[in-house]
C-alpha cells in the first residue's frame, strides 16, 4: 500500500484529499505546515507528497527546494489554486504540477503516474 | 659735407614716411618720390616678391611707362634684378647693357638707361624685394649713393615687415570675428541643417574661407557609410560669376548679412547640393580620400588630383576639380564626418593658411552636428520616457485589477474545492445508499440536490479559470533579448537623474549571456521601477551596482540573475515587510504598485524577484530569470 503525504494549510482540503485518497486505497497522512511535513516525512516515509504552494510560513516551493536538496527520491506533486506558478522556473524541479479542482481525477491520475502505476500521458 | 646733410635730409624724410602710415603701397609711392627728387636719377622701381619668393612684381615706379610696367614680373635669378634677389647683394653697373646678367625688358624701355643700381630688400635673411634706380648716362654710383640706397632699402624692409605683421594681425582679427559671428549664429540654432548651412556659407564666402565650393559628409552609423549631407557652391562658372558679383556689392560684414538675410532655402534646389546629397560611400579602408579623412582623422590638401594615390579616377571625375582639401569633423574625439572644399572655378591653390582656417570651421561644424545629435537624442529620450510613463500608468491600472482578481480568486478557489469535493462525495454516498434502499425516494431527491451543488461549483471553477486565463492572456510578447543591452537602455533613461544626484553606476555585466525570451517592454519597466526606487533612496549621492550573470538552480536549471545594489541605507523593517503588497507606498505620488507589478511581470516570465535588505547599508534586489522557456 502506497503512502501519501498531503501538505495543505486548509483543513477542509486536507480532509477532502485524505477521504478521497483513502477510498482509492492509499495510506494518507496530512500536514498543515512545511515544518510539520518535514516531521511526517521522517516518521511515515511517504511514497508521494502532494504539496500546496501558498502556505503561511515557508511556502511550498521553498519547502520543495529544501526537500529536493536532501531527498531527491520522493516525488512531489505541487498543487495550487491557480496555474500561474506553472511558469515559475522553481516549480520545474517538482515531479508534477496540478491545479486544484473539486474534481480530483487529475490529481489521482498524476499520483498514479509518479508512482509508475500508469504510463504518463 | 653737402652730401652728408643731403643724406640726412633724405633719411629724415624717409623715416617720416615710414612712420606715417601702414599702407605699404602708399609708403612705396612716397619713398620713390623722395628718391627721385633728392638723388637725381631718371627712374626708380621697387619690386616685391610673391609668397614663394620666386616671382617679383613691380609695386611702385617712377620714370617708367606706367601702363606696361605694372605687368612686369621678374623671376628669381633672371636678369640683373633676379641676380640681386638671388645673391642678396647690391649691384652697381655703369653700363648695364653690357653686363652678362642683363636681360632686356622692352616694357620698361630699358634701352635708354645705361647705368643701374640694384639693391635687395632683406627681411630675416630672405630677399623680399629689390629697389632699382636707373640713369640714362653711364655713371659710376658713388659709395655714398650705394650706402644711401642700402639704408633706404633697410627702411623699406622695416616698413614691409610691419605691414606684413599688420596684415597678418588684421587677418587673424577678421578670422576671429568671423568665427565669433559663426559661433553666435550657430548657437541660436539646434537645427542641424541651418547650423551647417551657416558654416558652409562662412567656408565659401570671399572674406572668410573663400573656397569656391564646400560640402559636408556625415557618418551614418547604422549603414556604416559616409553620406553627402549638404553642398554649397555655384552650379557653373556663370553661376559663380553671378553670385560673386552680387555678394561683392555687399562688402561690409557679409557674414551677418548672409546669416540674417540670405535665402536659406535657396541652396537646396541647386544641382550641386543635390549632387552632394546623392553621394554615399561605404566606410572601409581604400575606399576614397574622403573615407580616409574619416578613418585616419586627418586632413588632406590635394594639390594635384591626377597624381594623388588616394584619389581615384571616378572620384576625380565626380568632383571635376584638380585641387581640393578635406578635413574631418570631430567632436569629443569622435569623428562625425568630413568637409570637402575646392576651388573649381577660379582654380586658386589651397594654402596651408586656408586649410588651417577650414579646420577651425570644421571644429564648429563638429559641434553643430554633435549638438543637434544630442538634441535629437534628448527629444527621443523624452518621448520614450513619456510613453514609458504612460505605459506604466496603464499597466499599473491593469495590475491593480489583476492583483485584486488574483487575491479574490485564490480566496474563493480553496473553499470552492472543498465544497465541490465534498458535494461529489455526498452525491456518491447518497447514490450508494440509494442502491441499498431503492424505495427511499427522498434519497433520490437529496442526490439531485448535491448533484446541483457539484455542477454549480464546477461552473464557478470554470469561471474562475477563465478570469485568470483572461487576465494572463496576451500580456507577454516574448522575443529573444540581450539582457545587458536592456539594462543599458533602462539605465540610459536615468543618466541625468543619477548624474544630478551624484550617484555612481558600476556595471558588472558578464559578457556572452545567451539571449533570453522576454517581453522587452515589460522587463524594461521592472528595471525602470527598480532603478527609480534605488535613485529615490539615494537623494544625496551613493553608488548603484548592476550585475548580470548566469547561475544554476536546483535540478540543474540554468537561470540568469540580475542584481541591483544601492547604498541608500536600506528599508526600515516595518516597511520592508510590506514592499510587495499592492497599494502599499511611502511616496506621496506613488500608487504602491511598482514592486508588486514588477514581481508579477517577473513571475509571468517564470522568474522570481528577491530583496535583501541591509539596514544602514542598502538594498540588493535579485531578479532570477529562467534561461530556457518553461516546459509547457
XYZ file of C-alpha atoms in Angstrom:
753
model
C 0.000 0.000 0.000
C 1.463 3.352 -1.082
C 1.749 6.101 1.431
C 0.834 9.682 0.526
C 1.599 12.828 2.500
C -0.854 15.659 1.894
C 0.528 19.092 2.783
C -2.010 21.931 2.755
C -2.810 24.760 5.145
C -6.585 24.434 4.549
C -8.083 21.916 6.914
C -11.038 21.033 4.665
C -8.810 20.381 1.699
C -6.622 18.051 3.774
C -9.771 16.286 4.926
C -11.139 16.001 1.373
C -7.860 14.653 -0.034
C -7.490 12.184 2.819
C -11.021 10.796 2.383
C -10.754 10.576 -1.404
C -7.309 9.022 -1.496
C -8.047 6.550 1.288
C -11.107 5.458 -0.698
C -8.716 4.689 -3.528
C -6.663 2.519 -1.232
C -3.759 4.734 -0.231
C -2.450 5.288 3.287
C -2.721 9.056 3.831
C -1.061 11.313 6.381
C -1.507 15.081 6.451
C 0.480 18.143 7.451
C -0.642 21.767 7.736
C 2.779 23.423 7.503
C 6.176 22.787 5.962
C 7.691 22.130 9.372
C 5.057 19.569 10.209
C 5.537 17.971 6.812
C 9.272 17.562 7.439
C 8.492 15.658 10.637
C 5.935 13.450 8.899
C 8.385 12.593 6.140
C 10.858 11.284 8.688
C 8.179 9.391 10.632
C 5.977 7.979 7.881
C 8.367 7.763 4.916
C 5.721 8.629 2.273
C 5.983 7.441 -1.331
C 4.416 10.625 -2.749
C 3.891 14.135 -1.418
C 1.142 16.492 -2.592
C 2.208 19.987 -1.725
C 0.256 23.228 -1.646
C 2.222 26.243 -2.808
C 0.653 29.100 -0.886
C 1.102 28.444 2.807
C 1.868 30.741 5.719
C 5.473 30.496 6.877
C 7.660 28.548 4.490
C 5.806 28.207 1.198
C 5.550 25.057 -0.888
C 8.219 25.997 -3.412
C 10.779 26.852 -0.768
C 9.952 23.654 1.103
C 10.343 21.605 -2.050
C 13.735 23.205 -2.760
C 14.958 22.193 0.693
C 13.476 18.746 0.354
C 14.927 18.138 -3.101
C 18.388 19.032 -1.861
C 18.182 16.159 0.652
C 15.622 13.723 -0.670
C 15.538 13.627 -4.439
C 13.833 10.228 -4.343
C 10.400 11.237 -3.014
C 8.202 12.514 -5.851
C 6.482 15.834 -5.193
C 3.199 16.933 -6.798
C 2.689 20.658 -6.459
C -0.925 21.741 -6.045
C -2.041 25.292 -6.415
C -5.304 27.138 -6.661
C -4.176 28.663 -9.901
C -1.926 27.881 -12.767
C 0.274 30.962 -12.666
C 3.074 29.144 -10.875
C 3.272 26.717 -13.754
C 5.733 29.065 -15.466
C 7.876 29.708 -12.396
C 11.240 28.074 -13.078
C 11.465 26.882 -9.488
C 8.365 24.763 -9.973
C 10.127 22.802 -12.685
C 12.050 20.975 -10.017
C 8.822 19.261 -8.967
C 7.718 15.979 -10.496
C 4.271 17.246 -11.405
C 2.042 20.239 -11.139
C -1.713 20.108 -10.622
C -4.204 22.952 -10.500
C -6.562 22.347 -7.593
C -10.070 21.399 -8.500
C -13.146 19.942 -6.820
C -12.770 17.172 -9.349
C -9.811 15.168 -8.035
C -9.447 12.864 -11.018
C -6.451 14.779 -12.440
C -4.665 14.618 -9.082
C -5.389 10.928 -8.752
C -4.121 10.190 -12.226
C -0.978 12.212 -11.560
C -0.340 10.222 -8.373
C -0.586 7.019 -10.347
C 1.805 8.422 -12.932
C 4.507 9.420 -10.465
C 4.166 6.050 -8.749
C 4.660 4.392 -12.112
C 1.287 2.661 -11.989
C 0.204 4.137 -15.289
C 2.146 5.457 -18.268
C 2.347 9.271 -18.257
C 0.084 10.930 -20.811
C 79.552 117.972 -46.315
C 76.812 118.946 -48.638
C 76.257 115.287 -49.497
C 76.089 114.448 -45.833
C 73.433 116.977 -44.972
C 71.578 115.959 -48.134
C 71.751 112.342 -46.945
C 70.439 113.224 -43.518
C 67.548 115.099 -45.078
C 66.657 112.094 -47.184
C 66.755 109.766 -44.172
C 64.667 112.172 -42.162
C 62.115 112.297 -44.956
C 62.019 108.546 -45.395
C 61.679 107.852 -41.670
C 58.783 110.290 -41.574
C 57.096 108.482 -44.469
C 57.719 105.085 -42.920
C 56.016 106.142 -39.702
C 53.106 107.951 -41.315
C 51.029 105.003 -42.436
C 50.819 101.253 -42.586
C 49.628 101.167 -46.178
C 52.597 99.684 -47.947
C 51.618 100.880 -51.438
C 51.373 104.446 -50.212
C 54.733 104.236 -48.462
C 56.460 102.895 -51.549
C 54.994 105.595 -53.777
C 56.204 108.331 -51.433
C 59.652 106.823 -50.946
C 60.150 106.649 -54.672
C 59.218 110.302 -54.999
C 61.844 111.225 -52.420
C 64.492 109.078 -54.130
C 63.832 110.651 -57.484
C 63.751 114.237 -56.302
C 66.709 114.042 -53.966
C 69.083 111.625 -55.717
C 68.972 112.955 -59.254
C 68.030 109.759 -61.009
C 65.976 109.132 -64.110
C 63.909 106.159 -62.994
C 63.267 104.149 -59.895
C 61.366 100.917 -59.417
C 60.523 98.761 -56.402
C 59.793 95.080 -56.899
C 58.194 92.956 -54.195
C 58.369 89.168 -54.063
C 55.312 86.920 -54.029
C 54.636 84.498 -51.142
C 57.059 81.930 -52.507
C 59.882 84.485 -53.049
C 60.189 83.278 -56.623
C 58.433 85.977 -58.615
C 58.989 89.686 -58.218
C 56.271 92.118 -59.104
C 56.632 95.806 -59.792
C 54.938 97.597 -56.926
C 55.968 101.209 -57.426
C 57.832 103.019 -60.187
C 58.702 106.423 -61.425
C 60.182 107.360 -64.780
C 58.931 104.146 -66.393
C 55.975 103.843 -68.771
C 53.096 103.296 -66.338
C 50.617 101.189 -68.325
C 53.060 98.483 -69.357
C 55.357 98.448 -66.365
C 52.677 97.315 -63.943
C 52.514 93.892 -65.603
C 56.166 93.167 -65.144
C 57.085 90.003 -63.295
C 60.704 89.109 -62.757
C 61.928 85.672 -61.917
C 64.439 84.877 -59.224
C 67.874 84.590 -60.794
C 66.873 86.120 -64.079
C 68.289 89.447 -65.190
C 70.112 91.927 -63.018
C 67.214 92.253 -60.568
C 66.857 88.480 -60.390
C 70.566 88.116 -59.703
C 70.447 90.655 -56.875
C 67.425 88.914 -55.376
C 69.112 85.565 -55.574
C 72.524 86.614 -54.271
C 71.317 89.150 -51.716
C 73.981 91.557 -52.986
C 73.877 95.105 -54.279
C 74.904 95.541 -57.888
C 76.048 98.880 -59.344
C 76.528 98.900 -63.114
C 77.659 101.915 -65.123
C 76.963 100.146 -68.391
C 74.202 97.694 -67.635
C 73.584 96.679 -71.270
C 76.975 95.122 -71.486
C 76.756 93.120 -68.310
C 76.286 89.397 -68.965
C 73.490 89.256 -66.363
C 71.452 91.842 -68.212
C 68.140 90.769 -69.743
C 66.249 93.212 -71.872
C 62.700 94.160 -70.944
C 61.105 96.266 -73.663
C 58.149 97.089 -71.417
C 60.225 99.447 -69.316
C 62.061 100.896 -72.257
C 65.335 99.927 -70.663
C 67.354 100.754 -73.725
C 67.542 104.382 -72.760
C 69.064 103.670 -69.335
C 72.731 102.886 -69.184
C 73.613 102.959 -65.507
C 71.723 100.898 -62.975
C 71.897 100.347 -59.198
C 70.049 97.388 -57.836
C 69.674 96.848 -54.071
C 67.993 93.862 -52.337
C 65.350 94.407 -49.660
C 66.036 91.872 -46.944
C 63.784 90.552 -44.191
C 65.144 87.792 -41.961
C 67.851 86.738 -44.444
C 65.200 86.452 -47.121
C 65.073 88.743 -50.121
C 61.546 90.086 -50.297
C 62.110 92.758 -52.883
C 64.550 94.833 -54.922
C 64.929 98.573 -55.397
C 66.353 99.624 -58.731
C 67.479 103.067 -59.795
C 68.301 103.855 -63.394
C 70.246 106.667 -65.056
C 70.451 107.470 -68.743
C 74.115 108.481 -68.583
C 76.840 105.974 -67.926
C 77.550 106.799 -64.321
C 79.582 105.227 -61.620
C 77.434 105.224 -58.478
C 79.342 106.644 -55.551
C 79.858 104.679 -52.366
C 77.698 107.215 -50.657
C 74.854 106.654 -53.147
C 75.143 102.931 -52.696
C 75.213 103.304 -48.915
C 72.216 105.608 -49.085
C 70.212 103.197 -51.256
C 71.043 100.279 -48.987
C 69.904 102.266 -45.976
C 66.677 103.164 -47.760
C 66.207 99.505 -48.637
C 66.518 98.511 -44.988
C 63.985 101.198 -44.063
C 61.632 99.818 -46.702
C 62.251 96.354 -45.353
C 61.144 97.530 -41.915
C 58.030 99.065 -43.403
C 57.175 95.915 -45.311
C 57.760 93.779 -42.274
C 55.461 95.999 -40.220
C 52.863 95.984 -42.936
C 53.058 92.224 -43.207
C 52.633 91.822 -39.452
C 49.801 94.309 -39.515
C 48.107 92.461 -42.366
C 48.541 89.198 -40.594
C 47.038 90.511 -37.373
C 44.235 92.125 -39.348
C 43.577 88.787 -40.994
C 43.587 86.962 -37.671
C 41.245 89.557 -36.252
C 38.928 89.121 -39.225
C 39.091 85.388 -38.805
C 38.255 85.712 -35.129
C 35.352 87.999 -35.888
C 34.017 85.609 -38.488
C 34.406 82.592 -36.235
C 32.739 84.528 -33.448
C 29.868 85.534 -35.711
C 29.529 81.955 -36.847
C 29.562 80.510 -33.385
C 26.930 83.044 -32.309
C 24.764 82.228 -35.289
C 25.244 78.520 -34.797
C 24.377 78.677 -31.110
C 20.952 80.049 -31.873
C 20.087 77.040 -33.944
C 19.535 73.479 -32.843
C 18.687 72.539 -36.369
C 21.499 70.637 -37.964
C 20.774 71.922 -41.436
C 20.710 75.560 -40.529
C 23.862 75.361 -38.416
C 25.834 73.622 -41.131
C 24.484 75.993 -43.718
C 25.863 78.947 -41.768
C 29.252 77.277 -41.513
C 29.419 76.350 -45.161
C 28.442 79.926 -46.013
C 31.450 81.023 -43.996
C 33.675 78.490 -45.728
C 32.666 79.631 -49.189
C 32.446 83.330 -48.547
C 35.157 85.502 -50.044
C 36.057 87.370 -46.882
C 36.237 84.229 -44.764
C 37.113 80.799 -46.137
C 36.967 81.898 -49.725
C 36.567 78.434 -51.208
C 34.542 78.030 -54.378
C 32.579 75.051 -53.157
C 32.146 73.245 -49.862
C 30.396 70.019 -48.961
C 29.593 68.249 -45.711
C 29.510 64.493 -45.293
C 28.117 62.832 -42.176
C 28.696 59.316 -40.929
C 25.607 57.162 -40.870
C 26.316 54.656 -38.113
C 23.539 52.260 -38.948
C 24.659 51.741 -42.533
C 28.338 52.462 -41.836
C 28.510 54.877 -44.710
C 29.646 58.426 -45.274
C 26.688 60.257 -46.696
C 26.628 63.601 -48.512
C 24.606 65.970 -46.378
C 24.926 69.389 -47.949
C 26.744 71.131 -50.752
C 27.164 74.846 -51.057
C 28.576 76.425 -54.196
C 27.765 77.604 -57.673
C 26.497 75.118 -60.233
C 28.658 76.518 -63.052
C 31.224 79.170 -63.827
C 28.458 81.542 -64.938
C 26.592 80.911 -61.746
C 29.795 81.513 -59.788
C 30.340 84.824 -61.510
C 26.734 85.884 -60.862
C 26.902 85.025 -57.162
C 30.285 86.623 -56.604
C 29.331 89.893 -58.233
C 26.107 90.005 -56.271
C 27.863 89.307 -52.996
C 30.732 91.589 -53.853
C 28.422 94.583 -53.616
C 27.606 93.854 -50.015
C 31.149 94.344 -48.854
C 30.611 95.153 -45.228
C 30.031 92.346 -42.812
C 28.763 89.978 -45.395
C 28.506 87.105 -42.955
C 25.923 88.879 -40.858
C 24.049 89.685 -43.993
C 24.215 86.065 -45.060
C 23.038 84.769 -41.711
C 20.161 87.183 -41.432
C 19.063 87.961 -44.933
C 20.134 85.392 -47.428
C 17.604 82.955 -48.700
C 18.405 79.939 -46.616
C 16.421 77.540 -48.691
C 17.936 78.594 -51.968
C 20.859 76.188 -51.861
C 18.561 73.183 -51.558
C 17.475 73.317 -55.159
C 20.950 73.761 -56.554
C 22.239 70.983 -58.765
C 25.381 70.925 -56.676
C 23.563 70.317 -53.400
C 21.526 67.563 -54.967
C 24.688 66.058 -56.387
C 26.312 66.042 -52.935
C 23.238 64.580 -51.253
C 23.317 61.762 -53.752
C 26.811 60.707 -52.636
C 27.175 57.815 -50.222
C 30.420 55.959 -49.577
C 30.895 52.783 -47.549
C 33.337 53.338 -44.701
C 36.195 50.919 -45.295
C 39.903 51.299 -45.997
C 40.999 52.223 -49.532
C 37.551 53.428 -50.497
C 38.425 57.044 -51.277
C 40.121 60.071 -49.832
C 37.001 61.282 -48.002
C 36.626 57.975 -46.212
C 40.352 58.052 -45.402
C 39.875 61.523 -43.898
C 37.324 59.998 -41.548
C 39.251 56.805 -40.843
C 42.618 58.486 -40.262
C 41.104 61.606 -38.653
C 43.460 63.799 -40.667
C 43.050 66.459 -43.312
C 44.354 66.199 -46.849
C 45.383 69.024 -49.140
C 45.343 67.578 -52.620
C 47.217 69.857 -54.983
C 47.239 67.533 -57.932
C 44.380 65.043 -58.032
C 45.765 63.392 -61.166
C 48.780 62.136 -59.301
C 47.426 61.572 -55.806
C 47.495 57.938 -54.645
C 44.227 58.233 -52.691
C 42.202 59.898 -55.440
C 40.570 57.506 -57.838
C 39.629 58.375 -61.399
C 35.915 58.081 -60.519
C 36.264 60.428 -57.608
C 38.105 62.982 -59.706
C 35.512 62.727 -62.439
C 32.699 63.303 -59.963
C 34.414 66.279 -58.395
C 35.864 67.811 -61.564
C 38.438 69.746 -59.618
C 42.123 69.023 -59.678
C 42.853 70.623 -56.331
C 40.783 70.204 -53.213
C 41.101 69.698 -49.481
C 39.349 67.534 -46.903
C 39.108 67.899 -43.118
C 37.492 65.560 -40.598
C 34.605 66.718 -38.402
C 35.402 65.848 -34.827
C 33.593 66.390 -31.543
C 34.518 64.754 -28.238
C 37.387 62.990 -30.023
C 34.804 61.165 -32.073
C 34.778 61.609 -35.818
C 31.365 62.534 -37.170
C 32.031 63.237 -40.816
C 34.140 65.355 -43.141
C 34.171 68.620 -45.082
C 35.491 68.808 -48.623
C 36.337 72.120 -50.278
C 37.674 73.037 -53.699
C 38.322 75.992 -55.954
C 36.837 74.530 -59.065
C 36.018 77.859 -60.728
C 38.962 80.126 -60.031
C 41.499 77.290 -59.627
C 43.308 79.037 -56.783
C 45.682 76.689 -54.966
C 44.676 75.970 -51.381
C 47.216 77.407 -48.946
C 48.090 75.974 -45.561
C 46.639 79.141 -44.090
C 43.290 78.421 -45.708
C 43.414 74.824 -44.581
C 44.030 75.974 -41.033
C 41.009 78.253 -41.207
C 38.981 75.412 -42.675
C 39.957 73.225 -39.737
C 38.530 75.844 -37.420
C 35.319 75.925 -39.365
C 35.260 72.157 -39.170
C 35.563 72.303 -35.382
C 32.442 74.423 -35.308
C 30.688 72.140 -37.714
C 31.612 69.208 -35.479
C 29.948 70.899 -32.542
C 26.904 71.730 -34.603
C 26.470 68.106 -35.543
C 27.130 66.940 -32.007
C 24.681 69.462 -30.556
C 21.985 68.514 -32.948
C 22.654 64.843 -32.292
C 22.382 65.378 -28.551
C 19.280 67.452 -29.036
C 17.634 64.755 -31.119
C 18.656 62.160 -28.591
C 17.174 64.279 -25.824
C 13.902 64.549 -27.707
C 13.873 60.803 -28.313
C 14.614 60.049 -24.682
C 11.955 62.450 -23.549
C 9.440 60.871 -25.875
C 10.394 57.421 -24.668
C 10.104 58.492 -21.031
C 6.671 59.922 -21.630
C 5.450 56.816 -23.368
C 7.027 54.611 -20.709
C 5.244 56.619 -18.048
C 2.018 56.263 -19.959
C 2.548 52.520 -20.175
C 3.414 52.374 -16.506
C 0.194 54.081 -15.518
C -1.745 51.846 -17.860
C -0.183 48.653 -16.622
C -0.470 49.794 -13.015
C -4.206 50.063 -13.517
C -4.306 46.653 -15.123
C -2.089 45.227 -12.448
C -4.305 46.659 -9.739
C -7.201 44.851 -11.314
C -5.122 41.730 -11.717
C -3.901 41.805 -8.119
C -7.423 42.129 -6.812
C -8.802 39.386 -9.004
C -5.880 37.091 -8.182
C -6.387 37.584 -4.468
C -10.136 37.134 -4.728
C -9.841 34.127 -6.981
C -7.439 32.423 -4.658
C -9.599 33.099 -1.645
C -12.646 31.716 -3.438
C -10.950 28.795 -5.111
C -9.881 26.923 -1.981
C -13.309 26.815 -0.299
C -14.801 26.016 -3.665
C -12.564 22.975 -3.988
C -13.771 21.785 -0.590
C -17.413 22.496 -1.330
C -17.273 20.832 -4.714
C -15.170 17.946 -3.472
C -17.465 17.142 -0.611
C -20.536 17.649 -2.779
C -19.145 14.925 -5.027
C -18.525 12.682 -2.065
C -22.008 13.434 -0.785
C -23.536 12.607 -4.134
C -21.587 9.348 -4.357
C -22.524 8.351 -0.793
C -26.208 9.091 -1.415
C -26.105 7.145 -4.654
C -24.605 4.216 -2.763
C -27.371 4.492 -0.156
C -29.989 4.736 -2.887
C -28.748 1.463 -4.339
C -29.347 -0.155 -0.932
C -32.716 1.458 -0.264
C -34.354 1.801 -3.640
C -37.716 2.731 -2.150
C -36.436 5.789 -0.350
C -37.447 8.421 -2.900
C -36.190 11.124 -0.503
C -32.639 9.876 -1.092
C -33.008 10.306 -4.815
C -34.101 13.910 -4.225
C -31.107 14.571 -1.955
C -28.747 13.064 -4.555
C -30.296 15.511 -7.034
C -29.553 18.445 -4.718
C -25.904 17.508 -4.244
C -25.592 17.000 -7.965
C -26.758 20.595 -8.399
C -24.086 21.773 -5.912
C -21.393 19.814 -7.754
C -22.284 21.151 -11.162
C -22.680 24.719 -9.939
C -19.276 24.505 -8.270
C -17.643 23.259 -11.422
C -19.339 26.101 -13.308
C -17.784 28.565 -10.849
C -14.436 26.841 -11.125
C -14.535 27.213 -14.888
C -15.475 30.845 -14.493
C -12.502 31.469 -12.180
C -10.165 29.690 -14.552
C -11.459 31.823 -17.392
C -10.938 35.020 -15.412
C -7.380 34.012 -14.580
C -6.651 32.972 -18.112
C -8.138 36.185 -19.400
C -6.071 38.436 -17.137
C -2.999 36.488 -18.184
C -3.747 36.178 -21.865
C -1.799 38.326 -24.276
C 0.158 40.108 -21.601
C 3.560 38.790 -22.623
C 5.061 39.475 -26.008
C 8.197 37.477 -25.866
C 11.169 37.912 -28.167
C 14.828 36.977 -27.848
C 16.539 39.762 -25.990
C 20.053 40.651 -24.896
C 19.684 41.338 -21.192
C 22.797 43.526 -20.967
C 21.514 45.791 -23.706
C 18.167 46.021 -21.982
C 19.874 47.046 -18.741
C 21.874 49.704 -20.538
C 18.768 51.030 -22.261
C 16.965 51.359 -18.955
C 19.979 52.957 -17.238
C 20.227 55.451 -20.071
C 16.868 56.906 -19.076
C 18.257 57.651 -15.623
C 21.591 59.003 -16.747
C 20.840 62.612 -15.981
C 18.965 61.698 -12.801
C 21.901 59.694 -11.491
C 24.299 62.397 -12.513
C 22.318 65.123 -10.770
C 22.039 63.122 -7.563
C 25.726 62.224 -7.712
C 25.073 58.504 -7.989
C 27.907 56.469 -9.483
C 26.919 53.496 -11.608
C 29.017 50.343 -11.697
C 28.349 47.651 -14.242
C 29.394 44.069 -13.724
C 27.643 42.551 -16.688
C 29.002 39.228 -17.754
C 29.520 39.004 -21.467
C 28.163 36.212 -23.609
C 24.934 35.774 -21.686
C 22.673 33.883 -24.097
C 19.582 35.745 -25.301
C 16.532 35.439 -23.044
C 12.994 35.107 -24.299
C 11.392 38.138 -22.685
C 8.734 40.743 -23.112
C 11.212 43.557 -23.522
C 8.879 46.416 -22.683
C 7.636 44.794 -19.510
C 11.025 43.709 -18.184
C 12.339 47.172 -19.001
C 9.520 48.518 -16.869
C 10.665 46.323 -13.994
C 14.198 47.674 -14.340
C 12.883 51.224 -14.507
C 10.875 50.631 -11.320
C 13.910 49.230 -9.543
C 16.285 51.958 -10.746
C 13.753 54.559 -9.746
C 13.459 53.132 -6.235
C 17.236 52.988 -5.966
C 17.581 56.576 -7.132
C 14.947 57.749 -4.648
C 16.763 56.004 -1.839
C 19.975 57.942 -2.518
C 18.951 61.613 -2.678
C 22.405 62.823 -1.706
C 24.598 60.503 -3.688
C 25.787 56.940 -3.487
C 26.551 54.117 -5.792
C 24.493 51.676 -7.781
C 25.985 48.338 -8.759
C 24.285 46.400 -11.507
C 25.301 42.808 -12.154
C 24.171 40.166 -14.595
C 25.459 36.596 -14.545
C 24.331 33.040 -15.259
C 23.606 30.596 -12.421
C 22.368 27.057 -11.962
C 19.300 26.378 -9.857
C 18.374 23.168 -8.001
C 17.605 20.494 -10.556
C 20.203 21.814 -12.993
C 18.087 24.618 -14.420
C 20.087 27.420 -15.939
C 18.985 30.860 -14.828
C 20.210 34.398 -15.320
C 20.479 36.567 -12.238
C 20.415 40.342 -12.269
C 21.331 42.121 -9.120
C 20.783 45.791 -8.420
C 22.512 47.036 -5.312
C 22.178 50.521 -3.884
C 23.785 52.284 -0.935
C 20.622 54.046 0.168
C 20.637 52.797 3.756
C 18.094 50.009 3.398
C 14.382 49.862 4.176
C 13.020 50.117 7.745
C 11.782 46.701 8.896
C 8.061 47.590 9.136
C 8.114 48.938 5.593
C 10.230 46.078 4.273
C 7.594 43.552 5.289
C 5.083 45.294 3.043
C 7.108 46.165 -0.021
C 5.473 43.579 -2.249
C 1.970 44.299 -1.037
C -0.104 46.063 -3.633
C -1.159 49.620 -2.815
C 1.482 49.897 -0.092
C 3.548 53.031 -0.568
C 5.665 55.532 1.338
C 5.685 58.016 -1.520
C 3.060 60.714 -1.793
C 2.954 60.294 -5.562
C 3.172 56.519 -5.821
C 0.393 54.016 -6.314
C 2.228 51.399 -4.328
C 2.111 49.007 -7.215
C 5.657 49.384 -8.549
C 7.151 46.379 -6.788
C 4.048 44.216 -6.922
C 3.805 44.798 -10.678
C 7.486 44.093 -11.025
C 7.049 40.830 -9.190
C 4.079 39.916 -11.323
C 5.953 40.619 -14.544
C 8.956 38.613 -13.418
C 6.729 35.747 -12.270
C 4.919 35.717 -15.590
C 8.310 35.182 -17.156
C 8.766 32.210 -14.878
C 11.269 34.105 -12.786
C 11.446 35.357 -9.227
C 12.324 38.582 -7.525
C 14.071 38.697 -4.175
C 15.008 41.631 -1.982
C 17.862 41.607 0.509
C 17.664 44.442 2.965
C 20.674 45.552 4.986
C 19.524 48.304 7.299
C 22.076 51.099 7.441
C 23.672 49.951 4.202
C 21.372 49.402 1.291
C 19.071 47.203 -0.675
C 20.042 44.465 -3.075
C 17.350 43.288 -5.450
C 17.820 39.993 -7.270
C 15.926 39.069 -10.401
C 16.206 35.413 -11.385
C 15.063 34.628 -14.890
C 14.924 31.144 -16.424
C 17.206 30.749 -19.399
C 15.116 28.223 -21.260
C 11.427 28.581 -21.872
C 9.077 26.840 -19.459
C 8.372 23.209 -20.370
C 4.708 23.847 -21.167
